[in-house]
Coordinates of C-alpha atoms and ligand atoms in Angstrom, one line a residue:
D1 CA 84.6 88.6 125.9
P2 CA 85.0 85.3 127.8
V3 CA 88.6 84.9 126.5
H4 CA 89.8 88.0 128.2
A5 CA 87.4 87.9 131.2
P6 CA 89.7 88.1 134.3
V7 CA 90.4 85.4 136.9
V8 CA 89.4 87.1 140.1
I9 CA 90.7 85.8 143.5
I10 CA 89.1 87.0 146.7
G11 CA 91.7 86.8 149.5
T12 CA 95.5 87.2 149.7
G13 CA 96.4 84.7 152.3
L14 CA 98.5 81.7 151.6
A15 CA 95.7 80.2 149.5
G16 CA 95.0 83.3 147.5
Y17 CA 98.6 84.1 146.6
G18 CA 99.4 80.4 146.3
V19 CA 96.8 79.8 143.7
A20 CA 97.7 83.0 141.8
R21 CA 101.4 81.8 141.7
E22 CA 100.4 78.4 140.4
F23 CA 98.0 79.8 137.8
R24 CA 100.8 82.1 136.5
K25 CA 103.0 79.1 135.9
H26 CA 100.5 77.9 133.3
D27 CA 99.0 81.2 132.0
S28 CA 100.9 84.4 131.9
D29 CA 98.3 86.4 129.8
T30 CA 94.8 86.2 131.3
P31 CA 94.1 89.3 133.4
L32 CA 94.4 88.4 137.1
I33 CA 92.8 90.5 139.9
L34 CA 93.2 89.8 143.7
I35 CA 91.0 91.5 146.2
T36 CA 91.5 91.6 149.9
S37 CA 90.0 93.3 152.9
D38 CA 93.4 93.5 154.6
D39 CA 96.6 95.3 153.5
G40 CA 97.6 92.6 151.0
R41 CA 101.1 91.9 152.6
S42 CA 102.3 88.4 151.9
Y43 CA 103.2 86.5 155.1
S44 CA 103.4 83.0 156.5
K45 CA 100.5 82.8 159.0
P46 CA 102.0 79.9 161.0
M47 CA 104.8 82.3 162.1
L48 CA 102.3 84.4 164.1
S49 CA 102.6 82.0 167.0
T50 CA 106.4 82.0 167.1
G51 CA 107.0 85.7 167.5
Y52 CA 108.9 85.6 170.8
T53 CA 110.7 82.4 170.1
K54 CA 112.0 83.8 166.9
D55 CA 111.9 87.5 167.9
T56 CA 109.9 88.7 165.0
S57 CA 107.7 91.8 164.6
A58 CA 104.8 92.1 162.2
S59 CA 107.0 93.9 159.7
D60 CA 109.6 91.2 160.0
L61 CA 107.0 88.6 159.1
A62 CA 105.7 90.6 156.0
Q63 CA 107.6 89.1 153.1
L64 CA 106.4 91.5 150.3
D65 CA 103.8 94.3 150.2
A66 CA 100.8 94.2 147.9
G67 CA 102.5 96.3 145.1
S68 CA 105.5 93.9 144.9
M69 CA 103.1 90.9 144.8
A70 CA 101.2 92.6 142.0
R71 CA 104.3 93.0 140.0
Q72 CA 105.6 89.5 140.7
L73 CA 102.2 88.0 139.7
K74 CA 101.4 90.3 136.8
A75 CA 98.2 91.0 138.6
S76 CA 96.3 93.9 140.1
V77 CA 95.9 93.6 143.9
W78 CA 93.1 95.7 145.5
T79 CA 93.7 96.1 149.2
M80 CA 91.4 97.2 152.0
T81 CA 88.5 96.2 149.7
R82 CA 85.7 94.0 150.9
V83 CA 83.6 92.0 148.5
S84 CA 80.0 92.3 149.6
A85 CA 78.1 90.2 147.0
I86 CA 78.5 87.7 144.2
D87 CA 76.0 87.6 141.4
T88 CA 76.7 84.1 140.1
A89 CA 74.2 84.2 137.2
N90 CA 75.9 87.3 135.6
Q91 CA 79.4 86.5 136.9
V92 CA 79.8 89.8 138.7
I93 CA 81.0 90.7 142.1
K94 CA 80.2 93.8 144.1
V95 CA 82.8 95.7 146.1
G96 CA 82.0 97.3 149.5
D97 CA 78.9 99.4 149.4
T98 CA 79.9 101.2 146.3
E99 CA 78.4 100.6 142.8
T100 CA 81.8 99.1 141.7
A101 CA 81.1 95.8 139.9
I102 CA 83.7 93.5 138.5
H103 CA 82.9 90.9 135.8
Y104 CA 84.8 87.6 136.3
G105 CA 85.5 84.7 133.9
K106 CA 86.5 82.5 136.8
L107 CA 86.2 83.4 140.5
V108 CA 88.3 81.9 143.4
L109 CA 87.2 82.2 147.0
T110 CA 90.1 82.1 149.5
L111 CA 88.3 83.8 152.3
G112 CA 90.0 82.1 155.2
A113 CA 88.4 81.3 158.6
H114 CA 87.3 83.7 161.4
V115 CA 88.0 83.2 165.0
I116 CA 85.2 81.9 167.2
Q117 CA 84.1 84.5 169.8
P118 CA 83.2 82.8 173.1
P119 CA 80.3 84.4 174.9
I120 CA 81.9 86.5 177.6
A121 CA 80.4 89.3 179.7
G122 CA 82.1 92.2 181.4
D123 CA 83.7 95.6 180.7
G124 CA 87.2 94.2 180.0
M125 CA 86.6 93.1 176.4
D126 CA 89.0 95.7 175.0
L127 CA 91.8 93.7 176.6
V128 CA 90.7 90.4 175.0
Y129 CA 92.8 89.8 171.8
S130 CA 92.8 87.1 169.2
V131 CA 95.5 86.7 166.7
N132 CA 94.4 85.4 163.3
D133 CA 96.2 87.6 160.8
L134 CA 99.1 90.0 160.6
L135 CA 97.1 93.1 161.6
D136 CA 95.9 91.3 164.7
Y137 CA 99.4 90.3 165.5
D138 CA 100.6 93.8 165.3
D139 CA 97.8 95.0 167.6
F140 CA 98.6 92.2 170.1
R141 CA 102.3 92.8 170.2
T142 CA 101.7 96.5 170.6
A143 CA 99.4 95.9 173.5
V144 CA 101.8 93.5 175.1
H145 CA 104.7 95.9 174.9
K146 CA 102.8 99.1 175.7
N147 CA 101.3 98.2 179.0
G148 CA 104.2 96.7 180.8
V149 CA 102.4 93.4 180.5
R150 CA 103.7 90.5 182.6
K151 CA 100.9 88.0 182.6
V152 CA 98.6 86.8 179.9
C153 CA 95.5 84.6 180.3
I154 CA 94.9 82.4 177.3
I155 CA 91.4 81.0 176.6
G156 CA 91.7 77.7 174.9
G157 CA 94.3 74.9 175.2
G158 CA 94.2 73.7 171.6
L159 CA 96.7 74.2 168.8
I160 CA 96.8 78.0 168.8
G161 CA 96.4 78.3 172.6
C162 CA 99.3 75.9 173.3
E163 CA 101.6 77.4 170.7
F164 CA 101.0 80.9 172.1
T165 CA 101.5 79.5 175.7
N166 CA 104.9 78.2 174.7
D167 CA 105.8 81.3 172.8
L168 CA 104.8 83.8 175.5
L169 CA 106.7 81.7 178.1
N170 CA 109.7 81.9 175.8
G171 CA 109.2 85.7 175.8
G172 CA 109.4 85.8 179.6
F173 CA 105.7 86.2 180.3
E174 CA 103.6 84.4 182.9
V175 CA 100.7 82.4 181.3
E176 CA 97.5 80.9 182.7
V177 CA 95.4 78.8 180.3
V178 CA 91.7 77.9 180.7
D179 CA 90.0 75.1 178.7
P180 CA 86.7 73.3 179.4
L181 CA 88.2 70.0 178.3
A182 CA 90.6 67.8 180.3
Y183 CA 94.1 68.3 178.8
C184 CA 96.2 70.0 176.2
L185 CA 95.2 69.7 172.5
P186 CA 92.2 67.7 173.5
T187 CA 90.6 67.5 170.1
L188 CA 93.8 66.4 168.3
L189 CA 95.6 64.1 170.8
P190 CA 94.9 61.1 172.9
E191 CA 95.2 61.9 176.6
P192 CA 98.7 60.6 177.4
A193 CA 100.1 62.8 174.5
G194 CA 98.1 65.8 175.7
R195 CA 99.4 65.3 179.3
A196 CA 103.0 65.2 178.0
V197 CA 102.5 68.6 176.4
Q198 CA 100.8 69.9 179.5
A199 CA 103.7 68.7 181.8
A200 CA 106.3 70.3 179.5
L201 CA 104.5 73.6 179.5
E202 CA 104.0 73.5 183.3
A203 CA 107.7 72.8 183.7
K204 CA 108.3 76.1 182.0
G205 CA 105.8 77.9 184.3
A206 CA 102.4 77.6 182.7
R207 CA 99.3 77.1 184.8
F208 CA 96.3 75.2 183.4
H209 CA 92.7 75.3 184.5
F210 CA 91.0 72.4 182.8
G211 CA 87.2 71.9 183.1
P212 CA 85.8 75.5 183.5
L213 CA 84.6 78.0 180.9
V214 CA 85.6 81.7 181.0
T215 CA 82.4 83.6 181.5
S216 CA 83.6 87.2 182.2
V217 CA 86.5 89.6 181.8
N218 CA 86.3 92.7 183.8
L219 CA 88.7 95.7 184.2
A220 CA 90.7 95.6 187.5
E221 CA 92.9 98.3 189.0
Q222 CA 95.7 96.7 187.1
G223 CA 94.7 94.7 183.9
V224 CA 91.7 92.4 184.1
V225 CA 90.1 89.8 186.3
V226 CA 88.9 86.7 184.4
G227 CA 85.9 84.9 185.8
L228 CA 85.4 81.2 185.4
N229 CA 82.1 79.3 185.8
N230 CA 83.5 77.3 188.7
G231 CA 83.8 80.5 190.7
E232 CA 87.6 80.9 190.3
T233 CA 89.1 84.1 189.1
I234 CA 92.4 84.8 187.4
N235 CA 94.2 88.2 187.4
A236 CA 96.0 89.0 184.2
D237 CA 97.3 92.0 182.2
L238 CA 95.8 90.8 178.9
V239 CA 93.6 88.0 177.6
L240 CA 94.3 86.0 174.4
S241 CA 91.3 84.2 173.1
A242 CA 92.2 81.1 171.1
V243 CA 89.1 78.9 171.1
G244 CA 89.3 77.9 167.4
V245 CA 88.3 79.1 163.9
R246 CA 85.4 78.5 161.5
P247 CA 85.4 78.7 157.7
R248 CA 84.1 82.1 156.4
T249 CA 81.0 81.0 154.6
D250 CA 78.7 84.0 154.9
L251 CA 79.5 85.7 151.5
A252 CA 79.1 82.4 149.7
A253 CA 75.9 81.5 151.5
A254 CA 74.4 84.9 150.8
S255 CA 75.2 84.5 147.1
G256 CA 73.4 81.1 146.9
I257 CA 76.5 79.0 146.8
D258 CA 76.2 75.7 148.7
I259 CA 77.8 75.6 152.2
N260 CA 78.1 73.0 154.9
R261 CA 80.8 73.3 157.5
G262 CA 82.8 75.2 154.8
I263 CA 82.1 76.3 151.2
V264 CA 81.3 73.0 149.5
T265 CA 83.5 71.9 146.6
D266 CA 84.3 68.8 144.7
R267 CA 87.8 67.6 144.0
L268 CA 88.2 70.1 141.2
L269 CA 87.7 72.8 143.9
A270 CA 84.5 73.8 142.0
T271 CA 81.6 75.1 144.1
S272 CA 77.9 74.7 143.3
A273 CA 78.0 77.9 141.1
P274 CA 79.5 77.8 137.6
N275 CA 83.1 79.1 137.3
V276 CA 83.4 79.7 141.1
Y277 CA 86.0 77.8 143.0
A278 CA 87.1 77.7 146.7
L279 CA 90.1 76.5 148.7
G280 CA 92.0 77.1 151.9
D281 CA 90.5 77.6 155.3
C282 CA 87.1 78.6 153.9
A283 CA 86.5 75.4 151.9
E284 CA 85.1 72.0 152.5
V285 CA 86.8 69.9 149.8
A286 CA 85.1 66.6 149.1
G287 CA 83.9 66.6 152.7
Q288 CA 87.2 67.6 154.3
V289 CA 87.6 70.9 156.3
L290 CA 91.4 71.1 156.9
V291 CA 92.5 74.5 158.2
Y292 CA 96.2 73.9 157.6
V293 CA 98.9 74.9 155.0
A294 CA 99.6 71.5 153.4
P295 CA 96.1 71.0 152.0
L296 CA 95.9 74.5 150.6
V297 CA 99.3 74.0 148.8
A298 CA 98.0 70.8 147.2
A299 CA 94.7 72.5 146.2
S300 CA 96.6 75.5 144.8
R301 CA 98.6 73.3 142.5
A302 CA 95.6 71.5 141.2
L303 CA 93.5 74.7 140.8
G304 CA 96.3 76.6 139.1
K305 CA 96.1 74.0 136.2
T306 CA 92.3 73.9 136.2
L307 CA 92.0 77.7 135.9
A308 CA 94.5 77.5 133.0
G309 CA 92.2 75.1 131.1
E310 CA 93.5 71.7 132.3
P311 CA 90.9 70.3 134.7
T312 CA 92.9 68.7 137.6
E313 CA 91.5 67.0 140.7
V314 CA 93.2 67.6 144.0
V315 CA 95.0 64.7 145.7
Y316 CA 95.5 64.9 149.5
P317 CA 98.3 62.6 150.6
P318 CA 98.7 61.9 154.4
M319 CA 99.5 65.4 155.9
P320 CA 100.7 65.2 159.5
V321 CA 100.5 68.6 161.3
T322 CA 103.5 69.8 163.3
I323 CA 102.6 71.7 166.4
K324 CA 105.0 74.5 167.4
T325 CA 105.5 73.7 171.1
P326 CA 109.3 73.4 171.3
A327 CA 109.0 72.5 175.0
C328 CA 107.5 69.3 173.8
P329 CA 107.4 68.9 170.0
V330 CA 104.2 67.3 168.6
V331 CA 103.3 65.8 165.3
V332 CA 99.8 64.5 164.7
A333 CA 97.9 62.9 161.9
P334 CA 94.4 62.6 163.2
P335 CA 92.3 59.6 162.1
A336 CA 89.5 60.5 159.7
I337 CA 86.2 61.5 161.4
G338 CA 84.3 58.2 162.1
A339 CA 87.4 56.0 161.5
E340 CA 87.0 52.8 163.5
G341 CA 90.0 51.6 165.5
E342 CA 91.8 52.1 168.8
W343 CA 94.8 54.1 170.1
Q344 CA 97.8 51.9 171.0
I345 CA 100.1 54.0 173.2
Q346 CA 103.7 53.7 174.3
A347 CA 104.7 56.4 176.8
D348 CA 108.2 57.1 178.2
G349 CA 108.0 60.4 180.1
Q350 CA 107.5 63.2 177.6
N351 CA 107.9 60.9 174.7
V352 CA 104.6 59.4 173.6
R353 CA 104.1 57.3 170.5
A354 CA 100.4 56.8 169.9
E355 CA 99.2 54.8 166.8
F356 CA 95.5 54.6 165.9
R357 CA 95.0 51.2 164.3
S358 CA 92.0 49.4 162.8
A359 CA 90.9 45.9 164.0
A360 CA 92.9 44.5 161.1
G361 CA 96.0 46.4 162.3
D362 CA 96.1 49.1 159.6
L363 CA 97.5 52.4 160.7
L364 CA 94.8 55.1 160.4
G365 CA 96.4 58.0 162.4
F366 CA 99.1 58.8 164.9
A367 CA 100.2 61.3 167.5
L368 CA 103.8 61.7 168.5
T369 CA 105.4 63.9 171.2
G370 CA 109.0 64.6 172.4
D371 CA 111.6 62.2 170.9
A372 CA 108.9 60.0 169.5
T373 CA 108.4 62.6 166.8
K374 CA 111.4 61.0 165.1
A375 CA 109.0 58.3 163.9
K376 CA 107.0 60.7 161.8
L377 CA 108.3 59.8 158.4
E378 CA 108.2 56.0 159.0
L379 CA 104.5 56.3 160.2
Q380 CA 103.5 58.8 157.5
K381 CA 104.5 56.3 154.8
A382 CA 102.1 53.7 156.3
L383 CA 99.1 56.0 156.4
P384 CA 96.3 56.0 153.8
A385 CA 95.9 59.1 151.6
I386 CA 93.2 61.6 152.8
L387 CA 91.9 62.0 149.3
P388 CA 93.6 59.4 147.1
Ligands
FAD401 P1 93.7 83.6 155.3 O1 95.2 83.7 155.4 O2 92.9 83.8 156.5 O3 93.3 84.6 154.1 C1 91.9 85.0 154.0 C2 91.9 86.3 153.1 O4 90.6 86.6 152.7 C3 92.5 87.5 153.7 O5 93.3 88.2 152.8 C4 91.2 88.3 154.0 O6 91.5 89.7 154.0 C5 90.4 87.9 152.8 N1 88.9 88.1 152.9 C6 88.0 87.5 153.7 N2 86.8 87.9 153.4 C7 86.8 88.8 152.4 C8 85.9 89.6 151.7 N3 84.6 89.6 151.9 N4 86.4 90.5 150.8 C9 87.7 90.6 150.5 N5 88.6 89.9 151.1 C10 88.2 89.0 152.1 N6 98.8 75.7 159.7 C11 99.8 74.7 159.5 O7 99.7 73.9 158.6 N7 100.9 74.7 160.3 C12 101.0 75.6 161.3 O8 102.0 75.5 162.1 C13 100.0 76.6 161.6 N8 100.2 77.5 162.5 C14 99.2 78.5 162.7 C15 99.4 79.4 163.7 C16 98.4 80.4 163.8 C17 98.6 81.5 164.9 C18 97.3 80.5 163.0 C19 96.3 81.6 163.2 C20 97.1 79.5 162.0 C21 98.1 78.5 161.8 N9 97.9 77.5 160.8 C22 98.9 76.6 160.7 C23 96.8 77.5 159.9 C24 97.2 78.2 158.6 O9 98.0 79.4 158.8 C25 96.0 78.5 157.7 O10 95.4 77.3 157.4 C26 96.3 79.3 156.4 O11 97.1 80.4 156.6 C27 95.0 79.7 155.8 O12 95.2 80.5 154.6 P2 94.0 81.1 153.8 O13 94.6 81.8 152.6 O14 93.0 80.0 153.5 O15 93.2 82.1 154.7

């Protein structure tokens, strides 16, 4: 019976719970099922990299458990349950390796992104952590506290690496960071802005190794020894790998749904399969892969209406990203891939105002550090929409 066929959402991150909440604003009757391979606790993922600065444990970060979310959403929430296949012709999903099959009227994929595992040799891999969800966070914090850890080596000087560097320094730890590129946040910021962040973190005690790759992590008498491809070594108690994330596309691809960098959708968040939608970190929405909160909030609002029978395209306004490095605050609105223009940069110590402008003078992106972040609203107003 198509009228009563449930809406099924796979994933209970900010996108999964977000779209469930938006859908319930417009439709309180259609059965709603959320399925997650984790424990279904609701939490704000950006808080994972401010744990020492704000002194929060994993249980502090968990806002509500799966049962409370189910009641609030008038939904059933299946936890610790992996969806293993989607039969898009019959509108059925398979759960785990059991025979359990669930029919869906509409299916929403909010599968998130997985961390990239750099190729590293050695017998110390058990001491290499990555923090991409609440369960990872709990493991990492437990490891940090259990072993009398004083020094952490971070692989990657991008957004997550720099945020954890600042946070661990605030927690009283020593931090050394390795990144093959030349300065902090190299894929997001022009060099003077990245150097400002680097200088601020160094002033708090961080040490950076720019240029080399980490190639090995081996157990030492105490902690590990991290080997770099320039011959240097770093001794540390633990390693945190933060080299970036990739949209989770394997389930969709195996089910015959179109993928590119992410699960491909149009502006209705519709995938190539009928009645299957995607949003959040796993999705490539009209060509945009944006692994941040603001885009998934905009997408949740639009899809909540679409699922309730009012087809609504997503609009992406300008969405600057705030990077949580309190030693040197950063706000960045990267220019679109392939945008033509040049950086115009004013720097005064830690305060860098960088504007990316076209030949005609139009603002296409910006990067601000330190006190220059005060210009955020003014510049944001002058930016073009990402998806008008
Ligand atoms: P996720 O939260 O990853 O949810 C994915 C869900 O899918 C999970 O419930 C998982 O269990 C489930 N799942 C996956 N595969 C299956 C399967 N086969 N079967 C069943 N369930 C499955 N963004 C910002 O905008 N600002 C910030 O300051 C910021 N800081 C960040 C700091 C850190 C440390 C990290 C890691 C990210 C940060 N981000 C930030 C990014 C932001 O947190 C993410 O963009 C957002 O949380 C993604 O939400 P999501 O729901 O798409 O994915």
